[in-house]
XYZ file of C-alpha atoms in Angstrom:
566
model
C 15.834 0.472 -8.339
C 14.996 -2.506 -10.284
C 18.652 -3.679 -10.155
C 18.594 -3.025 -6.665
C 16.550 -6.183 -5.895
C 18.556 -8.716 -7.919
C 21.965 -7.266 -6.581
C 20.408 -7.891 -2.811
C 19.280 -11.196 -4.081
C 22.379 -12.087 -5.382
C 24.689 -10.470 -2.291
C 22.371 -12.724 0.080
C 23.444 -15.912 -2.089
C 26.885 -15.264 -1.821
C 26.561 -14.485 1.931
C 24.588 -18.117 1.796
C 27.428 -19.550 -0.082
C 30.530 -17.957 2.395
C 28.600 -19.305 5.198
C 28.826 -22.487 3.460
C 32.150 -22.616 2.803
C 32.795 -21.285 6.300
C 31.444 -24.597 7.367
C 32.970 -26.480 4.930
C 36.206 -25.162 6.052
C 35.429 -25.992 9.862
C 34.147 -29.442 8.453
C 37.454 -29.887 6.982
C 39.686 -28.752 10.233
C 37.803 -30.809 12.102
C 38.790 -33.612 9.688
C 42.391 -32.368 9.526
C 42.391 -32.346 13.497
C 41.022 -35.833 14.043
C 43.379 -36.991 11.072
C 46.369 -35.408 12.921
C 45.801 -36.821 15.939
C 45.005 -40.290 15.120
C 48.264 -41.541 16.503
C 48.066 -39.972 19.547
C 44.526 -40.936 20.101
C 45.383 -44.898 19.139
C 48.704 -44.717 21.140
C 46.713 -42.776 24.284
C 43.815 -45.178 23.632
C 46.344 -48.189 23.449
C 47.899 -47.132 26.716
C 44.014 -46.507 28.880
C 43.228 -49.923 27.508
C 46.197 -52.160 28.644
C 46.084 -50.229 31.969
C 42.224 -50.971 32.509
C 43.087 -54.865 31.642
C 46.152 -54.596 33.657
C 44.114 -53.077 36.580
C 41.688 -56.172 36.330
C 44.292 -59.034 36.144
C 45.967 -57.571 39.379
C 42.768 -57.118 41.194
C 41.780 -60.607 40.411
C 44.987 -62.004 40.941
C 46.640 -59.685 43.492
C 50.401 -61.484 42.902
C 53.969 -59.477 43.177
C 57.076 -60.265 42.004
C 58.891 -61.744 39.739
C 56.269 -63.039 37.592
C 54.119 -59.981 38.038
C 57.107 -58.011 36.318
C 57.735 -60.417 33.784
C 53.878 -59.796 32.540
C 54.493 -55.750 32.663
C 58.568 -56.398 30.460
C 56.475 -58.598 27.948
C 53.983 -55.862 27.840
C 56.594 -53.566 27.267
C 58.683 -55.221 24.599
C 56.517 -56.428 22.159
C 54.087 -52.864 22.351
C 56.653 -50.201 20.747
C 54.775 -47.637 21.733
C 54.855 -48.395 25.551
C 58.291 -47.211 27.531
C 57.007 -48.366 30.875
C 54.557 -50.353 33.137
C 54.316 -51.250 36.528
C 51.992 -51.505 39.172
C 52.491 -49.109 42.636
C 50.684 -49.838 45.769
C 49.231 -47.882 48.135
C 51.734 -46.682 49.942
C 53.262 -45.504 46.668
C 56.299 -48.858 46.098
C 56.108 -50.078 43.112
C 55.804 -53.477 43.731
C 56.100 -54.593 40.039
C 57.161 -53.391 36.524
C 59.226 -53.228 33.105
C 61.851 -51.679 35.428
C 62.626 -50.270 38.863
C 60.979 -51.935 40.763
C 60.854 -51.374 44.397
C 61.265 -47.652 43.938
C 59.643 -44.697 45.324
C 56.516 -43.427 43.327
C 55.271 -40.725 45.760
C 57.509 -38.117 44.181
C 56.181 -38.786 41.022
C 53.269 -36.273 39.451
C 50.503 -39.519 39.347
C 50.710 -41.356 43.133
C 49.426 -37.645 44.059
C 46.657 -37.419 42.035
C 45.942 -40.877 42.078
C 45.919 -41.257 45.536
C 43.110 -38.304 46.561
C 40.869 -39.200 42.708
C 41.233 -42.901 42.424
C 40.588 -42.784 39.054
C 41.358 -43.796 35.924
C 43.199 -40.636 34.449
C 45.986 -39.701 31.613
C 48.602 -37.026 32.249
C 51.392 -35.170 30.677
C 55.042 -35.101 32.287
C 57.922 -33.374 30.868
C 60.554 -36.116 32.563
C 59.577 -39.362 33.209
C 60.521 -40.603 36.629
C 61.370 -44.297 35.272
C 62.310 -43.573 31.277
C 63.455 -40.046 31.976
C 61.597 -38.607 28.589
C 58.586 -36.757 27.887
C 55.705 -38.967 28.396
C 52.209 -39.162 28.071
C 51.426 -41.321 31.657
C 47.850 -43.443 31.522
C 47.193 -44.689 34.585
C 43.890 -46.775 36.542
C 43.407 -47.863 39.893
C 43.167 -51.216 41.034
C 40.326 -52.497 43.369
C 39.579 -55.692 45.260
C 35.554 -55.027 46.013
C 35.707 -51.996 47.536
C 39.174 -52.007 48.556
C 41.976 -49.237 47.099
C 45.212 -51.148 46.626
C 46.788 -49.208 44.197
C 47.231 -48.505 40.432
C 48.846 -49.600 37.221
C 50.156 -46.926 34.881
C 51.499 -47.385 31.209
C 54.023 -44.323 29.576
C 53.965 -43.821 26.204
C 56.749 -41.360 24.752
C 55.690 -37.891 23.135
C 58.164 -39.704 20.327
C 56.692 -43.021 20.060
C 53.139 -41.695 18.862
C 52.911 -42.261 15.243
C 50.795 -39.374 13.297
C 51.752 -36.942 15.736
C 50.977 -33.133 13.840
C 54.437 -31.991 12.058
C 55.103 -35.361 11.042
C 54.439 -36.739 7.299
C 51.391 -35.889 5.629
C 50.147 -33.174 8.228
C 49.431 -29.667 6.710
C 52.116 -27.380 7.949
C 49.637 -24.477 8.952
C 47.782 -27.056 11.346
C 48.718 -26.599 14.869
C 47.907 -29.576 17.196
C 47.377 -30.104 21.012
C 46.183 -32.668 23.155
C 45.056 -31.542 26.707
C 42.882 -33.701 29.682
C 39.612 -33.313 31.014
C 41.421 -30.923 33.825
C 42.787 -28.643 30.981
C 46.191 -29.708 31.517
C 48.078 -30.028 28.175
C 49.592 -33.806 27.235
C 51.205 -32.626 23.480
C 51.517 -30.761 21.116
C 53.850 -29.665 17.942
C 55.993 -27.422 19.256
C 57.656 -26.491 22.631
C 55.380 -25.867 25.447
C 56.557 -22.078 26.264
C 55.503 -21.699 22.340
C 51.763 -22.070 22.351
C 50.473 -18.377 22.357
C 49.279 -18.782 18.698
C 47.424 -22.292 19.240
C 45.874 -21.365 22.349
C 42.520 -19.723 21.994
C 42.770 -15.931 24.368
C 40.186 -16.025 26.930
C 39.037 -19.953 26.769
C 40.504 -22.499 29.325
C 41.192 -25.623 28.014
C 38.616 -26.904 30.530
C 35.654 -25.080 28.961
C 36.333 -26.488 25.516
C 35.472 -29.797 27.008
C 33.054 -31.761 25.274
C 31.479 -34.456 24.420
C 31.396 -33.509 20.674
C 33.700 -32.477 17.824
C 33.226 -28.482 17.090
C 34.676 -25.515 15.722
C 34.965 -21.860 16.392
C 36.670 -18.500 15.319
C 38.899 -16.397 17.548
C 42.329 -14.850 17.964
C 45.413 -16.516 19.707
C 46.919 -15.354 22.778
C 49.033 -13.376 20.809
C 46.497 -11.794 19.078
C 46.475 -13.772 15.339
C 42.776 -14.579 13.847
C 42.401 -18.207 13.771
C 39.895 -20.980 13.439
C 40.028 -24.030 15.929
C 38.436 -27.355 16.694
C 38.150 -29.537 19.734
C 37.993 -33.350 18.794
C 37.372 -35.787 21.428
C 40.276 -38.245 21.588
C 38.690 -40.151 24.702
C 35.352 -38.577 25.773
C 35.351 -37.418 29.121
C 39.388 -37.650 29.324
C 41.631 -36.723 26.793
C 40.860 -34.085 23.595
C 42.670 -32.774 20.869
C 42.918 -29.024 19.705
C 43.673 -28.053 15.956
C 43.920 -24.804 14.790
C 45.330 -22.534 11.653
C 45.459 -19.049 10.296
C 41.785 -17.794 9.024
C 43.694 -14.909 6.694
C 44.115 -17.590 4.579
C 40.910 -18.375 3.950
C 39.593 -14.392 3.522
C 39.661 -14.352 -0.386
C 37.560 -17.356 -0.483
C 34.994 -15.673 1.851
C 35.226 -12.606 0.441
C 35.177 -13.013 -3.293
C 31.711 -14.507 -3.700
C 29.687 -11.442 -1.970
C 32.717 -8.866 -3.762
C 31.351 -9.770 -7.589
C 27.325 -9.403 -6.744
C 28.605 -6.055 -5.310
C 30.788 -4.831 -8.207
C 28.072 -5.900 -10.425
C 25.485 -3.806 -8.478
C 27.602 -0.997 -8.864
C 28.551 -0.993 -12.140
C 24.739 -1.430 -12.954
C 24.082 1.485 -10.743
C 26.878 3.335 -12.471
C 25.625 2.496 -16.134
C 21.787 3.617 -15.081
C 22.818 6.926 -13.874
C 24.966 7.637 -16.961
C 22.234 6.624 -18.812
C 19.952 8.747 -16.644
C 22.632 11.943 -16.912
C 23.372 11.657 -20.537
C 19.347 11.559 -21.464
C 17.640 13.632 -18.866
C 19.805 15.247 -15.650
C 22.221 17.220 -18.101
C 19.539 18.870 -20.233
C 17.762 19.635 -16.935
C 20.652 21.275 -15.619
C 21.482 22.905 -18.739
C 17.657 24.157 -18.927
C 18.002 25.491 -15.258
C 21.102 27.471 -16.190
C 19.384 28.748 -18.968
C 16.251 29.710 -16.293
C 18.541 31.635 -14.558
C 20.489 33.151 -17.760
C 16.902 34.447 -18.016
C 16.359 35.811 -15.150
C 19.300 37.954 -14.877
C 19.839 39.503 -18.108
C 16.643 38.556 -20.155
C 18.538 36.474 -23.045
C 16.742 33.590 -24.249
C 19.431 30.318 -24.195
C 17.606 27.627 -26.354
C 18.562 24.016 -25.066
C 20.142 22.809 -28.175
C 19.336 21.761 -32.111
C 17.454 18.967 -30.582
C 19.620 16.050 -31.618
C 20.246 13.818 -28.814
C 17.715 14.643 -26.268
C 14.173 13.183 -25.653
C 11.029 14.633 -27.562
C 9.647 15.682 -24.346
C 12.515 17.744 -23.450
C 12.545 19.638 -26.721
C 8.856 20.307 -26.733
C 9.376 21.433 -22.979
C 12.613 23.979 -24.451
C 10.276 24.968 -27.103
C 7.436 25.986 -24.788
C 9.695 28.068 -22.425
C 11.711 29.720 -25.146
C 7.891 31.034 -26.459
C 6.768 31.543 -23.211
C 9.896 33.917 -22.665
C 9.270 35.308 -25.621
C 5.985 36.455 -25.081
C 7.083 37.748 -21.316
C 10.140 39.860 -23.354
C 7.818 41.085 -25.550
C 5.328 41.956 -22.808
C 7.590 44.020 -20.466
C 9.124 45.816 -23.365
C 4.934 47.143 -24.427
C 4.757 47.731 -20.663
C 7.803 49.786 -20.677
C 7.312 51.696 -22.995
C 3.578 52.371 -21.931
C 5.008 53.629 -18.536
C 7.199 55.507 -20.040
C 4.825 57.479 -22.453
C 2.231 58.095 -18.992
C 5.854 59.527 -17.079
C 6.299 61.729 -20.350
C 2.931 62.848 -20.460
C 2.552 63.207 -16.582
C 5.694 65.427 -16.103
C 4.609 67.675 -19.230
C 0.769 67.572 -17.301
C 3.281 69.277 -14.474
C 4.962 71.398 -16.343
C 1.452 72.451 -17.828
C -0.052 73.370 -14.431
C 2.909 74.698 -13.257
C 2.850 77.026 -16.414
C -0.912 77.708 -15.652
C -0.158 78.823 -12.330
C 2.942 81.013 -12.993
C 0.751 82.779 -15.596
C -2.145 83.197 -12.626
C 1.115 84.550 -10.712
C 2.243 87.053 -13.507
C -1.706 88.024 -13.987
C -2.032 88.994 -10.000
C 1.331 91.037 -10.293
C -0.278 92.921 -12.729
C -2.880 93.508 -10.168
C -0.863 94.204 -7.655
C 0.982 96.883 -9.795
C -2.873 98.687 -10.536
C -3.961 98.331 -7.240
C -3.957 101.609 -5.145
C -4.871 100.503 -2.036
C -1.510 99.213 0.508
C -4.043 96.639 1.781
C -5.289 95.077 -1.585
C -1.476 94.910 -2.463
C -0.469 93.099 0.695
C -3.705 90.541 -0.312
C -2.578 89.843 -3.770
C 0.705 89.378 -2.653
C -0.509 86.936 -0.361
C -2.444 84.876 -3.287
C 0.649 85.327 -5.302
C 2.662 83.870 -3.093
C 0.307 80.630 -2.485
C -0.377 80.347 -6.181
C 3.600 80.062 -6.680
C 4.073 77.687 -3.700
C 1.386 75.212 -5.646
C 3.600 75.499 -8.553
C 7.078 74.776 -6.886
C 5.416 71.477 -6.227
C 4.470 70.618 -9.886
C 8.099 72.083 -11.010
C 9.341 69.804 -8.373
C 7.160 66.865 -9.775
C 8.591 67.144 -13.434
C 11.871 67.710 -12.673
C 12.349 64.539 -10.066
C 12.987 61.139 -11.577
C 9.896 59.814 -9.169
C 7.264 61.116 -10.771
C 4.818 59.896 -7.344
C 6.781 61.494 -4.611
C 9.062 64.997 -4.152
C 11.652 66.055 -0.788
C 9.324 68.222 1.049
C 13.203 69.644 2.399
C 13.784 71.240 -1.252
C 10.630 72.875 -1.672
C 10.098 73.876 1.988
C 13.567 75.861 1.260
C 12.330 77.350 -1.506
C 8.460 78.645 -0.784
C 10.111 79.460 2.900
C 13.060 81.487 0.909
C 10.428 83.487 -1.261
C 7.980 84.461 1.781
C 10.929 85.425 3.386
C 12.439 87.959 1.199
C 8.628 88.782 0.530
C 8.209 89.750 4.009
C 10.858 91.510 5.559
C 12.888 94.534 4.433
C 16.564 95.094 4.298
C 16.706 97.029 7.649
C 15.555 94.265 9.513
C 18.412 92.418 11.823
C 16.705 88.862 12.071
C 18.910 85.733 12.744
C 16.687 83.446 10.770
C 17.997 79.607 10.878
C 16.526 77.044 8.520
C 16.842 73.042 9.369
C 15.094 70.718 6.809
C 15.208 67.002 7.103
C 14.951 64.675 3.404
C 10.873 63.838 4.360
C 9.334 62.499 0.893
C 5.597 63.077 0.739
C 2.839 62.802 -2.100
C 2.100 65.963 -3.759
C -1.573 65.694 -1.762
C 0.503 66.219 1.186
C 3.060 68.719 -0.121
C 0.903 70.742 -1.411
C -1.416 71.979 1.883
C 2.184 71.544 3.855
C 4.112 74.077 1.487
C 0.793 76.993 1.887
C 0.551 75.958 5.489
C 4.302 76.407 5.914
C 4.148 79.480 4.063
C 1.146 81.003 5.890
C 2.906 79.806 9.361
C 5.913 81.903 8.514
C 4.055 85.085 7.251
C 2.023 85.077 10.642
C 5.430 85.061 12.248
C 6.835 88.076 9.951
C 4.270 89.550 11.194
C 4.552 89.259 14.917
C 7.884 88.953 14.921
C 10.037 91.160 17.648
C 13.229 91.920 19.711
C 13.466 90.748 22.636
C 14.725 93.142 25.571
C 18.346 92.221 24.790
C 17.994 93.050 21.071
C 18.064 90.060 19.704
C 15.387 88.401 17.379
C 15.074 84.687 15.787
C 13.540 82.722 13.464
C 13.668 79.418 13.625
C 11.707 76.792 11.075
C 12.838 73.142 11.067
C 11.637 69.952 9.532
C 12.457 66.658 11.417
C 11.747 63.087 11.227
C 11.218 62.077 14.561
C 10.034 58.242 12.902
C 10.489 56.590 10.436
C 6.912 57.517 8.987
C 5.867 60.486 11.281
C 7.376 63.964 10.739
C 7.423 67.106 12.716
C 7.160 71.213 11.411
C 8.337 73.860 13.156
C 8.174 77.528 13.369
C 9.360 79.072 16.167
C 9.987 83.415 16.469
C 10.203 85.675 19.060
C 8.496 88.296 20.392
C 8.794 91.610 22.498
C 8.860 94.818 20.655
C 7.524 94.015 16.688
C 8.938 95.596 13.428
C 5.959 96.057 12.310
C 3.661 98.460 14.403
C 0.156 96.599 15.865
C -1.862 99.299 14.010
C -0.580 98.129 10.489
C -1.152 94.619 11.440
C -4.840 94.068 10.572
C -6.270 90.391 11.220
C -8.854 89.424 9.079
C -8.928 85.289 10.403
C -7.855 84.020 6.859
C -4.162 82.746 7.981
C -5.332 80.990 11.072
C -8.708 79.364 8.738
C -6.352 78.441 6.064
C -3.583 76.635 8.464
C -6.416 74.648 10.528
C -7.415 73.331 6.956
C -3.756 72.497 5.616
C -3.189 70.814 8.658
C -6.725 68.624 8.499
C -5.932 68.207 4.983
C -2.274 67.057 5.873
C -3.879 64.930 8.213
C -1.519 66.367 11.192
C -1.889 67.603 14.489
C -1.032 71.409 15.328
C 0.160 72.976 18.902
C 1.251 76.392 19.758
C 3.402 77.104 22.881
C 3.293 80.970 23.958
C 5.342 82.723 26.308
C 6.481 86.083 27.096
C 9.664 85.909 24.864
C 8.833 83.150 22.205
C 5.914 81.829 20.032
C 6.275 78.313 19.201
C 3.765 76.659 15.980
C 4.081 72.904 16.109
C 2.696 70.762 13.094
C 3.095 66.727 13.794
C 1.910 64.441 10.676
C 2.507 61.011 9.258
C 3.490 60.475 5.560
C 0.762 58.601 4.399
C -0.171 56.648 0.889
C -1.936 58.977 -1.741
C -5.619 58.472 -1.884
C -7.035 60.668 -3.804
C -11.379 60.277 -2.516
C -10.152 60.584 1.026
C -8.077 64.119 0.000
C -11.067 65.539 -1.851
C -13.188 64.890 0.699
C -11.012 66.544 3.556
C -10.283 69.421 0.983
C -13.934 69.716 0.569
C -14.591 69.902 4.375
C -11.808 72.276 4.378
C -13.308 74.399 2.437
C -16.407 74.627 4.535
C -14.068 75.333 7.635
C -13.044 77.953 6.328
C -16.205 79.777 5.719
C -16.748 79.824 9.423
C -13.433 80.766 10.867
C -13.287 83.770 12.988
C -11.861 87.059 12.306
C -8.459 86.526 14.347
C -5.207 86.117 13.010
């Protein structure tokens, strides 16, 4: 950035300075064009000034013949440059000259002209009509007063003119030629049919009339990059046109902005080096070392600390410690979760132990007891005690310590009532369907005894239907992703078990209207004359253990003042 200024500085003075020599080089084709056709421009100027005096003397002395054409031979013969003179009337004779006289001008390309402008003029012929050579043809009319009476013209030869471009001491990449106010060309270096690269494309001649000298860039007509200039021979009537190659003068243009520029870069170069070598590359290096980090928790110092900035190595020293400390910190938190998962699966396997021996303790009661009805209760708190502790077995034995598959212990508790509750002469098609639904254990829990008690309640009803057959049918599915749907579904008609040994006492139906407020679901039973269908519909929901207790408590108090049907 601070190089940035003095390179712009410096490109701007060596825009200054090819814009300088730009003009210096216009200045100098300029010179080379006036230079080059200073011959032409003192033999054209030679020629439009012995015409004008020419024109006078015949106006004021109006004579023809022999002495008239003895003043236009002298003319002739001592000016070198001049190849004819004569004067031609108005009816296009010419009445008196160097030579011919008495012939027919009104072929010729000036009697034309002359005769509808009537004014003085120069012009350009290929063949002269009296010297039979190219010629440049400077002619003036002649008036008495008012009166037309004809004109004087003076040819010089295209190889008369002395200075002409290609002759000694011209530069050989000039290109010279001379053209009239009417934009017809009088001269030039080289054949007329070969002036595509000295013409300017898309200028007439006519528009590069001027009264002063100038310059300009452009291409040729065939298509080359050149530089011209227009130089006024005679204002108002006869201009040259120089011209040459611009490749020639690129280098010279080009090599004073090309060094500010290389110098620029190179300084731009050498600061980011500079920039890389004491800052970017230990940055880089410390972001790779970030993300070492990151994915595998090994600590990359920067370096020894030779060659790099005392910031830098005070900012590696502070992340390596800070790293440190964060390593050291998840390994204490680690192990600290792992010590609470040890001691919450062996609080599991505790309880679950507790509860087994509450199971073994009412067995024993259920052996003593004498009565079939204090058996069938005790079975029934056996089997509720044991479907708490399938969910603490299921608690310590999972990796997830928070959640357990309500499918796996569903299967199980529904397994155990099962065989609890029928006998081997029953012919039951029972179907289970259990979908993977992971709950809290303050929602597996209630689910497993209300499960359970839902199935015993249909063991108990249970019957054939008139065609013999008789299903059971308990399914688990998701129907969203967070809501989940229990089903029990048996038949009925005529029951295994006589209605007289079915006594209701209310505690199934108390117990699964507080499960399901517990659970925090929604229960519907569809009855018909063949089937009896128990519908549970509940949402897995976060554990929150004041909201449970306080639903559990309720529950309680439900219970107290259920009726006395099953």
């Amino acid at each position: 950035m601070a190089l940035l200024p003095i390179g712009a500085i410096a490109v701007f003075q060596a825009v200054q300075i090819g814009a300088e020599e730009q003009r210096r080089l216009e200045a100098a084709l300029l010179t080379s064009t006036a230079e080059a056709s200073a011959g032409e421009a003192l033999a054209i100027a030679s020629a439009s000034g012995a015409v004008s005096t020419l024109a006078a003397h015949m106006a004021a002395d109006g004579r023809t013949g022999d002495s008239c054409s003895d003043m236009f031979e002298t003319l002739v013969q001592y000016t070198r440059q001049f190849s004819f003179a004569g004067y031609t009337d108005l009816d296009g004779i010419l009445q008196c000259g160097s030579e011919g006289v008495g012939r027919d001008m009104r072929d010729g390309i000036v009697f034309p002209i002359m005769d509808e402008q009537r004014r003085p003029l120069v012009l350009a012929s290929g063949y002269g009509s009296i010297s039979g050579t190219s010629v440049i043809v400077s002619a003036a009319p002649v008036y008495r007063g008012t009166e037309y009476l004809g004109f004087v013209t003076v040819s010089v030869p295209h190889s008369r003119i002395f200075g002409i471009p290609g002759s000694a001491g011209t530069d050989g990449a000039l290109n010279i030629v001379t053209f009239n106010a009417d934009g017809a060309v009088l001269s030039a270096d080289r054949a007329f049919d070969r002036l595509d690269n000295t013409l300017p494309v898309g200028r007439a001649l006519t528009s590069l009339v001027s009264p002063r000298q100038y310059a300009f860039s452009g291409h040729s007509v065939d298509g080359e990059d050149r530089m011209f200039a227009v130089v006024p021979i005679i204002p108002g009537v006869i201009y040259a046109l120089g011209s040459w190659p611009r490749e020639t003068f690129v280098w010279s243009r080009l090599s004073p902005v090309l060094f500010p520029v290389l110098m620029l870069c190179v300084g731009l170069i050498v600061a980011f080096g500079a920039v890389n070598a004491l800052v970017i590359r230990h940055i880089r290096r410390l972001k790779n070392n970030l993300k070492v980090f990151s994915g595998s928790r090994r600590i990359v110092p920067l370096s020894n600390g030779r060659g790099m900035a005392q910031e830098l190595a005070e900012i590696d020293e502070a992340w390596t410690d800070l790293a440190s400390q964060l390593v050291h910190d998840e390994a204490e938190l680690e192990n600290m979760v792992h010590e609470k998962n040890v001691l919450l699966k062996e609080v599991h396997h505790r309880v679950k132990n507790n509860l087994q021996l509450i199971a073994s303790i009412v067995n024993l009661k259920i052996r003593r007891a004498h009565s079939p009805e204090a058996r069938r209760t005790l079975k029934e708190v056996q089997g509720r005690v044991m479907s708490i502790a399938s969910v603490h077995r299921a608690l310590y034995s999972s990796t997830n310590n928070a959640q357990v598959r309500a499918d796996e212990l569903l299967r199980s508790v529904i397994d155990s009532t099962i065989m609890a509750g029928t006998t081997e002469d029953w012919s039951v098609n029972i179907t289970q369907t259990y979908a993977p639904v992971l709950l809290y254990p303050d929602q597996a829990v209630p689910l497993l005894l209300l499960a359970s008690e839902a199935v015993t309640n249909a063991l108990k009803y249970i019957g054939r239907l008139d065609d013999g057959r008789a299903e059971l049918d308990i399914a688990l599915t998701s129907l969203t992703e967070d809501e989940a749907m229990l089903r029990v579904n048996n038949t009925r008609g005529t029951p295994f078990i006589p209605p007289d040994q079915v006594v209701g006492s209310g505690l199934g139906r108390s117990l699964i209207a507080g499960f399901a407020t517990q659970i925090g679901g929604t229960v519907e039973t569809l009855v018909d004359d063949n089937y009896y269908d128990f519908r549970l519909t509940f949402e897995a929901e976060a554990f929150d253990p004041s909201e449970r207790e306080t639903i559990v408590e309720d529950v309680d108090l439900d219970l107290d003042r259920e009726g006395d049907s099953d």
